[in-house]
Short mmCIF file of C-alpha atoms and ligand atoms in Angstrom, two decimals:
data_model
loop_
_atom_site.label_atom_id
_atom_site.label_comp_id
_atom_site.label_asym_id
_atom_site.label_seq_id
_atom_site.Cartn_x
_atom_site.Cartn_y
_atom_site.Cartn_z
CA UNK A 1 0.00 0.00 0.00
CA UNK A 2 1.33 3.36 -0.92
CA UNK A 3 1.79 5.53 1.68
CA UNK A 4 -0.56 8.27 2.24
CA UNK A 5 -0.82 11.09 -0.24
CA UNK A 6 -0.56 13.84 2.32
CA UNK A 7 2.90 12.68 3.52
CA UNK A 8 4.89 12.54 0.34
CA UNK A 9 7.18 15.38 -0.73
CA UNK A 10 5.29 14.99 -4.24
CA UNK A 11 2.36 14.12 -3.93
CA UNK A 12 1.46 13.69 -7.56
CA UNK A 13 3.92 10.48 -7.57
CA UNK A 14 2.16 8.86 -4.18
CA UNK A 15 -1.47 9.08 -5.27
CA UNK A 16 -0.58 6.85 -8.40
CA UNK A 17 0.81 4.17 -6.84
CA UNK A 18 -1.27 1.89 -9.68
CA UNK A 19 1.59 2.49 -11.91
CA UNK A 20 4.05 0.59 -10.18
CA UNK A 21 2.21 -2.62 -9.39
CA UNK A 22 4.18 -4.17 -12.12
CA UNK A 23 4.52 -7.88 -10.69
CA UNK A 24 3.16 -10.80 -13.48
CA UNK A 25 -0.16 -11.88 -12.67
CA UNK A 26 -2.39 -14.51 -14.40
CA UNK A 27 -5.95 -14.13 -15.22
CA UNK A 28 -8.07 -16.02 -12.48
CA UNK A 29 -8.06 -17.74 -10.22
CA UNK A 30 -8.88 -20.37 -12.12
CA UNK A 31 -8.48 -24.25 -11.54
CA UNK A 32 -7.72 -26.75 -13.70
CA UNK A 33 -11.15 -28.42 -13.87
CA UNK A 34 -13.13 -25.50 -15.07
CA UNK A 35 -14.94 -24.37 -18.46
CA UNK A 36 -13.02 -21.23 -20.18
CA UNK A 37 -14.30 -20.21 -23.93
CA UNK A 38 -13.01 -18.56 -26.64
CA UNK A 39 -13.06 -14.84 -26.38
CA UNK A 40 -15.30 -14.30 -28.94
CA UNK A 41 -17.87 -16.75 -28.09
CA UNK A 42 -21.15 -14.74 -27.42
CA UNK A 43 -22.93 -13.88 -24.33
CA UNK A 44 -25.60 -16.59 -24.44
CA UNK A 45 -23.05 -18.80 -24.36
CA UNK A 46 -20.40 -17.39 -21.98
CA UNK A 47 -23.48 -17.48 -19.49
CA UNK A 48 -24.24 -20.41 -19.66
CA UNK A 49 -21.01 -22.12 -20.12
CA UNK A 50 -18.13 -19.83 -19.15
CA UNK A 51 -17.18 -20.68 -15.28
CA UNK A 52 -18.31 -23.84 -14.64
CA UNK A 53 -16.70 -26.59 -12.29
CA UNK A 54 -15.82 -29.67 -14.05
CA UNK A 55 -15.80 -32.33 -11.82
CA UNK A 56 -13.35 -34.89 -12.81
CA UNK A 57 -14.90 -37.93 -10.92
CA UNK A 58 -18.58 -37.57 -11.31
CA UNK A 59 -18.86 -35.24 -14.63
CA UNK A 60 -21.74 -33.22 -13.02
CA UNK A 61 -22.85 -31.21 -15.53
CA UNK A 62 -23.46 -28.15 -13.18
CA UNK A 63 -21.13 -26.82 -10.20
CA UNK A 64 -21.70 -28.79 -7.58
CA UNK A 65 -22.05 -27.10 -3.67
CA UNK A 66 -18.50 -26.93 -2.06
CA UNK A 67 -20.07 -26.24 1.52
CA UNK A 68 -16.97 -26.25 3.44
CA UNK A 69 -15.14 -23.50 5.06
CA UNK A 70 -11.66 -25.01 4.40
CA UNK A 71 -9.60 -27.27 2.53
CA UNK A 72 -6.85 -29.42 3.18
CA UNK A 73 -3.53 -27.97 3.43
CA UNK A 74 -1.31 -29.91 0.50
CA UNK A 75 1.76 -28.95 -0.77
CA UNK A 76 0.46 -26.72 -3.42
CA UNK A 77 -1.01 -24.73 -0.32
CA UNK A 78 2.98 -24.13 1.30
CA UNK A 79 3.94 -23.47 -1.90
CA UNK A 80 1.13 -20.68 -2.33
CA UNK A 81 2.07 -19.74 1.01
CA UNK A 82 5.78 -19.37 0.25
CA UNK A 83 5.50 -17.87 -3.01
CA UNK A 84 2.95 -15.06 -2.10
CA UNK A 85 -0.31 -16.13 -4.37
CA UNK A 86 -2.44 -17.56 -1.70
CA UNK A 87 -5.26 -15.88 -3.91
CA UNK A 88 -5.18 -19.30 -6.42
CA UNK A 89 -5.38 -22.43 -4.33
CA UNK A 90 -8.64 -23.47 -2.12
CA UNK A 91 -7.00 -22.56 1.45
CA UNK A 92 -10.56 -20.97 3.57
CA UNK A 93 -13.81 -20.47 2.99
CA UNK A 94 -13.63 -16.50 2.94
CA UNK A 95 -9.95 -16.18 0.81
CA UNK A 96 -11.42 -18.29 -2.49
CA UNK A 97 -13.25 -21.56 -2.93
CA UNK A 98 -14.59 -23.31 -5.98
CA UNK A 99 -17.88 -21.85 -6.05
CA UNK A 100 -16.55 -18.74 -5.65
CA UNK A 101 -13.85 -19.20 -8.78
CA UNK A 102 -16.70 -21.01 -10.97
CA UNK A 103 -19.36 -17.62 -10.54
CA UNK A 104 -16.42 -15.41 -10.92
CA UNK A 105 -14.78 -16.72 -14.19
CA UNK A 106 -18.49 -16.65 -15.50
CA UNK A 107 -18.78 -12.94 -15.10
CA UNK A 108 -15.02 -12.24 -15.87
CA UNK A 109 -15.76 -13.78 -19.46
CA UNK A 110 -19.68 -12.08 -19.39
CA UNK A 111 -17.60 -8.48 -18.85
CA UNK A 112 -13.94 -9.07 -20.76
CA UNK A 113 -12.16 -8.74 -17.38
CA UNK A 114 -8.86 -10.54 -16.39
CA UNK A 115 -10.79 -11.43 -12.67
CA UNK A 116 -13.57 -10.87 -10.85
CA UNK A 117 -14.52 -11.06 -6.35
CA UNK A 118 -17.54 -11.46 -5.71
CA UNK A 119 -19.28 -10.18 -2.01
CA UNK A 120 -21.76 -11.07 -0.05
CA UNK A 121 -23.56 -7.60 -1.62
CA UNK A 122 -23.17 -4.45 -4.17
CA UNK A 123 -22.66 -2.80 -1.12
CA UNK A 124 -19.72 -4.40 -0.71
CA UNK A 125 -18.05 -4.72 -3.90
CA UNK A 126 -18.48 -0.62 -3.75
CA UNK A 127 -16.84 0.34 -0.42
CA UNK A 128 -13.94 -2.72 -0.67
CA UNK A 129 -13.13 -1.32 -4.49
CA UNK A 130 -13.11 2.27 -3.53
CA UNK A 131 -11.58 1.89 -0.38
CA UNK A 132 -8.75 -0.53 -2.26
CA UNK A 133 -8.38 1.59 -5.13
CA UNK A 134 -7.73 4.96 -3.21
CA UNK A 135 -5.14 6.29 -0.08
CA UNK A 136 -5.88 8.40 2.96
CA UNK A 137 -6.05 11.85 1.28
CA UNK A 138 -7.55 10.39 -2.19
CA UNK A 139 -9.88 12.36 -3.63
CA UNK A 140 -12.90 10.73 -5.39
CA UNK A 141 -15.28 12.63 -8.02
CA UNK A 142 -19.03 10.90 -8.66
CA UNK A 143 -22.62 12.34 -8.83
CA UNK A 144 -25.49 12.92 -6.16
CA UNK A 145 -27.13 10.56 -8.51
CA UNK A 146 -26.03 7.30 -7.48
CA UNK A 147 -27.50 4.83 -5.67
CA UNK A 148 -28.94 5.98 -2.16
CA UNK A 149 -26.79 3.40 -0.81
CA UNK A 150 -23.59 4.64 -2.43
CA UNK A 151 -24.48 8.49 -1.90
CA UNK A 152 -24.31 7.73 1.65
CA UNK A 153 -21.49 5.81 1.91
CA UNK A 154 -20.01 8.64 -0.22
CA UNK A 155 -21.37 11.72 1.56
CA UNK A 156 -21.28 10.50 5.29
CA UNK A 157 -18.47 8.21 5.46
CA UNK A 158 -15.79 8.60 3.07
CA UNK A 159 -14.46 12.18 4.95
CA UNK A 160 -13.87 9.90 8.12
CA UNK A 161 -11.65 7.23 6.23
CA UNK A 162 -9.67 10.39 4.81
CA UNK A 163 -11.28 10.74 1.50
CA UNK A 164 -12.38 13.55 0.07
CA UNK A 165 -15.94 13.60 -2.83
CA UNK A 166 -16.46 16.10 -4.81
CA UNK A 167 -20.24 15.15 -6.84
CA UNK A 168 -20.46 16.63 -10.27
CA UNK A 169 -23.54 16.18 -12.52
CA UNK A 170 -22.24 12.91 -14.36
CA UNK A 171 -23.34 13.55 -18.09
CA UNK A 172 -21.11 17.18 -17.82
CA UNK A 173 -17.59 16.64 -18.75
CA UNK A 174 -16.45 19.68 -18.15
CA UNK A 175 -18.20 20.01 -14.94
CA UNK A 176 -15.88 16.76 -14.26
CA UNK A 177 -12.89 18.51 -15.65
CA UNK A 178 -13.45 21.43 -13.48
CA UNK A 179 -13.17 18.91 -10.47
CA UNK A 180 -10.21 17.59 -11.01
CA UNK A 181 -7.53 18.04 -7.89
CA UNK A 182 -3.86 16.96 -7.36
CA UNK A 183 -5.04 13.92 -5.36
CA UNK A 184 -7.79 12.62 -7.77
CA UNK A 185 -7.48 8.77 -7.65
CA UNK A 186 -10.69 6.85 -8.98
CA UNK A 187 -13.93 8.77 -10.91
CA UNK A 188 -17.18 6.50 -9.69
CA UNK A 189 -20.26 6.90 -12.05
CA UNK A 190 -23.10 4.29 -12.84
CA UNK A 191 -23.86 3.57 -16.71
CA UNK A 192 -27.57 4.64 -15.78
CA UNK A 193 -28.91 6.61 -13.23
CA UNK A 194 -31.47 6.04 -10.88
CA UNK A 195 -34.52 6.87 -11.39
CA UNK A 196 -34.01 8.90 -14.57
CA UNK A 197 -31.88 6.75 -16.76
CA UNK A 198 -29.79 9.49 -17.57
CA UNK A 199 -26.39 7.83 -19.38
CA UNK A 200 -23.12 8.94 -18.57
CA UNK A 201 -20.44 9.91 -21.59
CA UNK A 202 -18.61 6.52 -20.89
CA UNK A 203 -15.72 6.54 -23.78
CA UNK A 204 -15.18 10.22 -22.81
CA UNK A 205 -14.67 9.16 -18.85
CA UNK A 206 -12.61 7.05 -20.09
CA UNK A 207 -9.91 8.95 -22.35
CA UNK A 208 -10.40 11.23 -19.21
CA UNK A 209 -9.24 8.59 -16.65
CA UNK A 210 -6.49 7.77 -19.47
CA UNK A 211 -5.03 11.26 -19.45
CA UNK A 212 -4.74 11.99 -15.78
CA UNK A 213 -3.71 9.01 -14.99
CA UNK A 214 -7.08 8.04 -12.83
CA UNK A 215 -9.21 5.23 -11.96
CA UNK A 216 -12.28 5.00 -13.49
CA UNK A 217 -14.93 2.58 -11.53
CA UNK A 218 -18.09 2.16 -13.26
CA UNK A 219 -21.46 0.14 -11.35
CA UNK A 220 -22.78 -1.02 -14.56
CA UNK A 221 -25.87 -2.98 -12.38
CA UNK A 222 -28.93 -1.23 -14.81
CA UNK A 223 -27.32 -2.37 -18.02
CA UNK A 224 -25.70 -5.72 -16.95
CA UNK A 225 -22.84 -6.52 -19.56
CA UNK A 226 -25.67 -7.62 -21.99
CA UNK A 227 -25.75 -4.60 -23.05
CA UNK A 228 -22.52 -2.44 -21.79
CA UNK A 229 -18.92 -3.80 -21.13
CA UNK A 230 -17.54 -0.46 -19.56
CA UNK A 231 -13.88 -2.45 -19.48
CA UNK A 232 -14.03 -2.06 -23.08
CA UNK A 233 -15.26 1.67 -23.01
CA UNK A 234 -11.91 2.69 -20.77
CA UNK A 235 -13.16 1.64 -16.99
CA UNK A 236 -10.39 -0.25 -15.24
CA UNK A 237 -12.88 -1.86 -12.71
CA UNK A 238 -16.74 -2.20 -12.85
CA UNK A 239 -19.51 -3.42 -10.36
CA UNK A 240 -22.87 -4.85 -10.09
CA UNK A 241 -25.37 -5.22 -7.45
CA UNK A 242 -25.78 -9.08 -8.45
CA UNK A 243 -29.64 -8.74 -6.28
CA UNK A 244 -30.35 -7.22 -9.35
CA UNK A 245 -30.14 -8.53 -13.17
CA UNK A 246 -26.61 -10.87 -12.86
CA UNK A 247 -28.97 -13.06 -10.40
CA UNK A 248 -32.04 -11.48 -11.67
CA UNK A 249 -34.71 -13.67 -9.26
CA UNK A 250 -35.02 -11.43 -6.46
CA UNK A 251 -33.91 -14.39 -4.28
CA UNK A 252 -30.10 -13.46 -2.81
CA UNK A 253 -27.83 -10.40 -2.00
CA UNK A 254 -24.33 -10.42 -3.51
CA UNK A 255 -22.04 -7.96 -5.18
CA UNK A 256 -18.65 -8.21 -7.70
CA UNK A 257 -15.73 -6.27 -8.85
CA UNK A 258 -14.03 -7.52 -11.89
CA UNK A 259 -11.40 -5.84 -14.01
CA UNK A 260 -7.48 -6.74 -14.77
CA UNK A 261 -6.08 -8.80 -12.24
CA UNK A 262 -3.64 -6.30 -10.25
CA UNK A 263 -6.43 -3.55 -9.36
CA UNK A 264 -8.73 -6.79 -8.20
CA UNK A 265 -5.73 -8.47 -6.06
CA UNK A 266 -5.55 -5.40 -4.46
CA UNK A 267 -9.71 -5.34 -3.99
CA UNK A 268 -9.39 -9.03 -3.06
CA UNK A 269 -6.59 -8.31 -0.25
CA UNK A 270 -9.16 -5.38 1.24
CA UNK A 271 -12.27 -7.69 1.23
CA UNK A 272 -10.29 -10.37 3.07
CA UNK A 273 -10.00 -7.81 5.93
CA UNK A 274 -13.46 -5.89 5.63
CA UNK A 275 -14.77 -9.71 4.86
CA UNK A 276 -17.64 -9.40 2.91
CA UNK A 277 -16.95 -12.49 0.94
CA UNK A 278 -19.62 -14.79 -0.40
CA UNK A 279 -21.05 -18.05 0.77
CA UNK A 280 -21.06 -21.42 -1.34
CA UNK A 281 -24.63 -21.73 -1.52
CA UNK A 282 -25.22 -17.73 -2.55
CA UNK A 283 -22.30 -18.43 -5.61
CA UNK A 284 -24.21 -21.40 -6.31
CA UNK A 285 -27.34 -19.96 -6.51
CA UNK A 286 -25.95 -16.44 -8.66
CA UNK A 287 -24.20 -18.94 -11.19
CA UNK A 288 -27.65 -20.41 -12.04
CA UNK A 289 -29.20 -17.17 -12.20
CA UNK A 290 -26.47 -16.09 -14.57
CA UNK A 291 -26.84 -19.05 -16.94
CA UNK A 292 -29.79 -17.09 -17.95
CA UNK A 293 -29.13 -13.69 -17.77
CA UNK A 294 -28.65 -13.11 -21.91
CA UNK A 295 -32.02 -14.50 -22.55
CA UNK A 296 -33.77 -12.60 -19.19
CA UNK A 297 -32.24 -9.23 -20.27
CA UNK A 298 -33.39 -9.44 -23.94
CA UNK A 299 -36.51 -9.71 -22.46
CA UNK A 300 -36.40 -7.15 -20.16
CA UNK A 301 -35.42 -4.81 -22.67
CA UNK A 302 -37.94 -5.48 -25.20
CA UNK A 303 -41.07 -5.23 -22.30
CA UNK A 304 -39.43 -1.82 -21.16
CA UNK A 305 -39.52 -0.43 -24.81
CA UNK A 306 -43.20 -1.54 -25.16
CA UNK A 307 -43.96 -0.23 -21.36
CA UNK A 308 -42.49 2.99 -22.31
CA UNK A 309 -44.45 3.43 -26.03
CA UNK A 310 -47.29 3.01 -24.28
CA UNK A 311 -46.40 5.25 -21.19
CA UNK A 312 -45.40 7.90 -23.71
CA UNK A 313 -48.76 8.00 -25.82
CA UNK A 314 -51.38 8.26 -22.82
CA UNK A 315 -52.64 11.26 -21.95
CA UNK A 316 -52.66 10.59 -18.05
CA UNK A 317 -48.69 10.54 -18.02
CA UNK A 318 -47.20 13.51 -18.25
CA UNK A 319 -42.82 12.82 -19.03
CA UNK A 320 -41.40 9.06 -19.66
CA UNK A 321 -37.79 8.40 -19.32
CA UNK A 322 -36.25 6.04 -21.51
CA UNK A 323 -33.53 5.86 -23.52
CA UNK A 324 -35.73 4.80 -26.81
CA UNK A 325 -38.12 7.71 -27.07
CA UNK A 326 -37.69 11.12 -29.07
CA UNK A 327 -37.44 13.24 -25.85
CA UNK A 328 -34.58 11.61 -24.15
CA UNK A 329 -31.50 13.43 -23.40
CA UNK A 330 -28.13 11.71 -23.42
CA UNK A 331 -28.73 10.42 -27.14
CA UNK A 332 -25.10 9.25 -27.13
CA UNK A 333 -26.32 5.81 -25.04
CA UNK A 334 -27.97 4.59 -28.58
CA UNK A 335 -24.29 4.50 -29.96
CA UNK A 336 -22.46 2.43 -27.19
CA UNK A 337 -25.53 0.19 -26.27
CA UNK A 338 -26.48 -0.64 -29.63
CA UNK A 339 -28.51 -4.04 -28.49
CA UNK A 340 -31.04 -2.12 -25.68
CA UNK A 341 -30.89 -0.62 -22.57
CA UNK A 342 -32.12 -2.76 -19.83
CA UNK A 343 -35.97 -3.19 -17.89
CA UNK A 344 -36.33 0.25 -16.33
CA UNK A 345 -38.22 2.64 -16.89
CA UNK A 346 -39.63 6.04 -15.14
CA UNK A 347 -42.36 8.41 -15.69
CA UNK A 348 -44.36 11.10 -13.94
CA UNK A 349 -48.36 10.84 -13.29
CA UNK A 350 -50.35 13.76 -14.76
CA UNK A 351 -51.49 13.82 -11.30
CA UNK A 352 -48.33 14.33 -9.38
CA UNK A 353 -47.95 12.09 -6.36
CA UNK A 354 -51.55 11.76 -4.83
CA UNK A 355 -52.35 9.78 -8.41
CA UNK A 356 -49.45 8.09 -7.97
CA UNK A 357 -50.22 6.38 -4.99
CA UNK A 358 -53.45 5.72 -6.23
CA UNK A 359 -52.00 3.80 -9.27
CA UNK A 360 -49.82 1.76 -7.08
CA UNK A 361 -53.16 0.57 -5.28
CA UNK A 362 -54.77 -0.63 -8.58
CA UNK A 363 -51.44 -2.02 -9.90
CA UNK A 364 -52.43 -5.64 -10.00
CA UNK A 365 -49.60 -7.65 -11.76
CA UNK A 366 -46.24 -5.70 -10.39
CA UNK A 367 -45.21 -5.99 -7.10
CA UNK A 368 -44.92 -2.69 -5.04
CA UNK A 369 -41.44 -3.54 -3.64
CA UNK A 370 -38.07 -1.87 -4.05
CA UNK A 371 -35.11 -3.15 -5.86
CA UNK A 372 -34.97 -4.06 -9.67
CA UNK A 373 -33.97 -6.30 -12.65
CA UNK A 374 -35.84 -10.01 -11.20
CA UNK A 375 -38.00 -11.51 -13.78
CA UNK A 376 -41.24 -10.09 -12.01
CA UNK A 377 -41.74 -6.31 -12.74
CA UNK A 378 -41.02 -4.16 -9.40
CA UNK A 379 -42.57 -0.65 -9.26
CA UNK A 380 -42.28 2.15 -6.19
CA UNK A 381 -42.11 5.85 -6.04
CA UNK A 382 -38.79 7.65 -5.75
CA UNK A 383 -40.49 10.39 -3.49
CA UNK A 384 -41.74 8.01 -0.39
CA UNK A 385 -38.85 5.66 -0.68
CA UNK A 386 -34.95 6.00 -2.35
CA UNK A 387 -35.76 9.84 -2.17
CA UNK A 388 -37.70 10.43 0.61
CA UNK A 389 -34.57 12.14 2.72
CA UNK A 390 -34.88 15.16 -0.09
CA UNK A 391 -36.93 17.90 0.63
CA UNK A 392 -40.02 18.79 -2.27
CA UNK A 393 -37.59 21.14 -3.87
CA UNK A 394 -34.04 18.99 -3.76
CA UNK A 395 -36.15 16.76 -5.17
CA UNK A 396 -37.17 19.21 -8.09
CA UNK A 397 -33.45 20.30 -8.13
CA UNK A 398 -32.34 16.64 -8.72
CA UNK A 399 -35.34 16.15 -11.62
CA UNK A 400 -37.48 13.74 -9.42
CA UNK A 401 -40.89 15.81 -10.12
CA UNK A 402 -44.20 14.71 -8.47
CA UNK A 403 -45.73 12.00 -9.56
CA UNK A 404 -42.66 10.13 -10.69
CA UNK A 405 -42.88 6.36 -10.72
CA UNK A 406 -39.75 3.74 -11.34
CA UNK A 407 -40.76 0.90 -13.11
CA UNK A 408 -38.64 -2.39 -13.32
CA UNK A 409 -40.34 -4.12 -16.03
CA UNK A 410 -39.59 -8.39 -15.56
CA UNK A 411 -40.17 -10.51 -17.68
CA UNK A 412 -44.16 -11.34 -17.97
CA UNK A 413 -45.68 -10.94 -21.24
CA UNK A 414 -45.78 -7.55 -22.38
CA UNK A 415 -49.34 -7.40 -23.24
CA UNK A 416 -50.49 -8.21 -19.33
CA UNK A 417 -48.13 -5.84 -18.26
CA UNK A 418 -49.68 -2.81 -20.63
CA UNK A 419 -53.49 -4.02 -19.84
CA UNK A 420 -52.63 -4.15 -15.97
CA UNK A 421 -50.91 -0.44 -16.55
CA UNK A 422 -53.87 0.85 -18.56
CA UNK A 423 -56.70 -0.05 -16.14
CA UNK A 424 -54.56 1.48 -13.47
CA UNK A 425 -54.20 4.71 -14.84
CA UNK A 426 -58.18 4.39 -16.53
CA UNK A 427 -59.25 4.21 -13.00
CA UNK A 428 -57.30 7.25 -11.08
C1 PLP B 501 -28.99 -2.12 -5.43
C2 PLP B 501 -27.86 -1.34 -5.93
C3 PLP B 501 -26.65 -1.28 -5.23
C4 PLP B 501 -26.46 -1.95 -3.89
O1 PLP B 501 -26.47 -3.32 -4.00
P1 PLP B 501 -26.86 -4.34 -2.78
O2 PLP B 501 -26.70 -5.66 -3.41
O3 PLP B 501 -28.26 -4.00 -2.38
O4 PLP B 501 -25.89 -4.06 -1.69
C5 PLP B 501 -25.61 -0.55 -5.79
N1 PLP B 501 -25.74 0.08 -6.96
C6 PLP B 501 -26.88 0.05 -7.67
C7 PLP B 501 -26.97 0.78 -8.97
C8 PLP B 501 -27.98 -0.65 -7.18
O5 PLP B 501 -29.12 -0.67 -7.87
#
């Protein structure tokens, strides 16, 4: 670990410590029984395939449950020891285990990354990576429009741990620009925001990261790498919230970092201290989730472009937000997500929020819940839930108006999904 930025004679050296982490690592871990496909095999198939445990006595075709917490010591284990890569051979239940390796080689192939961790929940993968990737007296630049979750880890705790945030509106690259400092380490953005889908200018992030030498960290967990492989587009780490699409059944809470493997060693060494590592059963369970997640998101993507024609021609809604309709903003999404844009959508009730809560009550086939991206659609209003903390105008400030609902559209037919919308607004 470099030392901290405030103590070095030049600081500019200390803060990029990244640059000197030259030691040869292999993609991984891996083991020796385990499917790995060509690079260029397609995402239907890496889900499925990519990952999984082969097990050379029984041929299982799936992973099978390692639920152990440890594994005996052989003499590959001293030799790990010795030579320093204790991150590649089963040792304990919380440094690596098989289930562990099988879910994460799946989404290392799914997102083009060297390695992946996985955690017991986005949550997780967040503060480990940013705390990894930065020193005491880092300074980190993101937007107030991040998850709720990550706002407040941002906003209330980061000062105490000795970094500084500056939030910048994250579709403004010069507003970015403008925040730049001496100590800038990492720049942490999601592909979408929440609730208004507004896309950040990923390519440009990164050629900015590029030129000053920074981290970018992307949470990519509205577009899933379906649709978005920010790796590609210049991040050098990216995270999901695997409760959402990667597991995509609204059944377990787990998180993952992946990018090349010296930034995720470093994450990997941090998350063995904070320990929010990830149980057997819950890899298990997200591997099974992903073998689907190609085929899920496709549909996802095609009921949210229905959902939102449909929004967008009835005269009881007043604004949608999404990505495929004439009024959307950050046009430059179509060009780097080509293939859709995920199962959300958002839009404000003629009404404001009185009608909203009124359509909630006649909703009949979504579940009023929070969360997002499980094959049955979620809805819930940003003003009595993710932004109830704002006041009526920091609410206006931040473009959540009244009467705004976020819809996560699953994966029903879209036809029951429009009916079961159109009797709900009929009858406010
Ligand atoms: C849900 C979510 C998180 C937090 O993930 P948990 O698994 O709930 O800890 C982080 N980022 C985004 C964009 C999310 O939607």
């Amino acid at each position: 670990m470099a030392k901290a930025v405030g103590d070095s004679a030049d600081p500019g050296a200390e803060h990029q410590w990244h640059n000197t982490l030259r030691r040869g690592r292999v993609p991984g871990p891996r083991m020796s029984h385990q499917r790995a496909l060509p690079e260029s095999a397609g995402n239907s198939t890496k889900s499925v395939h990519s990952g999984t445990y082969l097990d050379p006595i029984t041929g299982a075709v799936g992973t099978p449950i390692f639920q152990t917490s440890t594994f005996e010591f052989s003499e590959h284990t001293y030799e790990a020891f010795e030579q320093g890569h204790i991150r590649d051979v089963p040792i304990y239940g919380r440094y690596g285990s098989p289930n562990q390796w099988a879910v994460q080689e799946k989404i290392a192939a799914l997102e083009g990354a060297q390695s992946s961790v996985v955690f017991s929940s986005g949550m997780s993968a967040i503060t480990t990576t940013l705390l990894a990737l930065t020193n005491h007296g880092g300074h980190i630049i993101s937007s107030r429009d991040v998850y709720g979750g990550t706002f407040n880890l941002l906003r209330e705790d980061m000062h105490q741990l000795g970094r500084e945030v500056t939030f910048v509106e994250p579709t403004d690259m010069d507003q970015i620009r403008a925040a730049l400092q001496d100590n800038t380490q990492v720049l942490f953005f999601e592909t979408l925001t929440n609730p208004l889908l507004k896309a950040i200018k990923l390519p440009e992030l990164g050629e900015l990261a590029k030129e000053h030498n920074l981290l970018l960290v992307i949470d990519n967990t509205f577009l899933s790498p379906q649709f978005i492989r920010p790796l590609d587009l210049g991040a050098h780490v990216v995270i999901h919230s695997c409760t959402k699409y990667l597991n995509g059944h609204s059944d377990l809470t787990a998180g993952v970092a992946s990018g090349s493997r010296k930034y995720l060693d470093r994450v990997w060494n941090l998350m063995l201290r904070l320990g929010g590592s990830l149980d057997a059963m819950e890899c298990y369970l997200l591997e099974r989730g992903i073998k689907t997640l190609a085929l899920r998101m496709r549909a996802h993507n095609e009921n949210a472009h229905a959902i939102a024609g449909f929004l967008a021609s009835h005269r009881g809604v007043r604004r949608v937000h999404h990505p495929s309709l004439p009024d959307y903003e950050c046009t430059w999404i179509r060009d780097v997500c080509p293939d859709g844009y995920g199962g959300m959508v958002s839009f404000e009730l003629v009404g404001g929020d009185e009608a909203a809560l009124k359509f909630l009550d006649r909703l009949q086939l979504p579940v009023v819940a929070t969360s997002l991206g499980g094959v049955e659609s979620l809805v819930s209003l940003p003003f009595n839930t993710s932004h109830s903390f704002f006041t009526l105008q920091q609410r206006q400030e931040v473009g959540i108006l009244p009467g705004l609902v976020r819809f996560s559209a699953g994966v029903e037919d879209a036809d029951d999904l429009i009916v079961d919308l159109d009797q709900a607004l009929a009858s406010i």
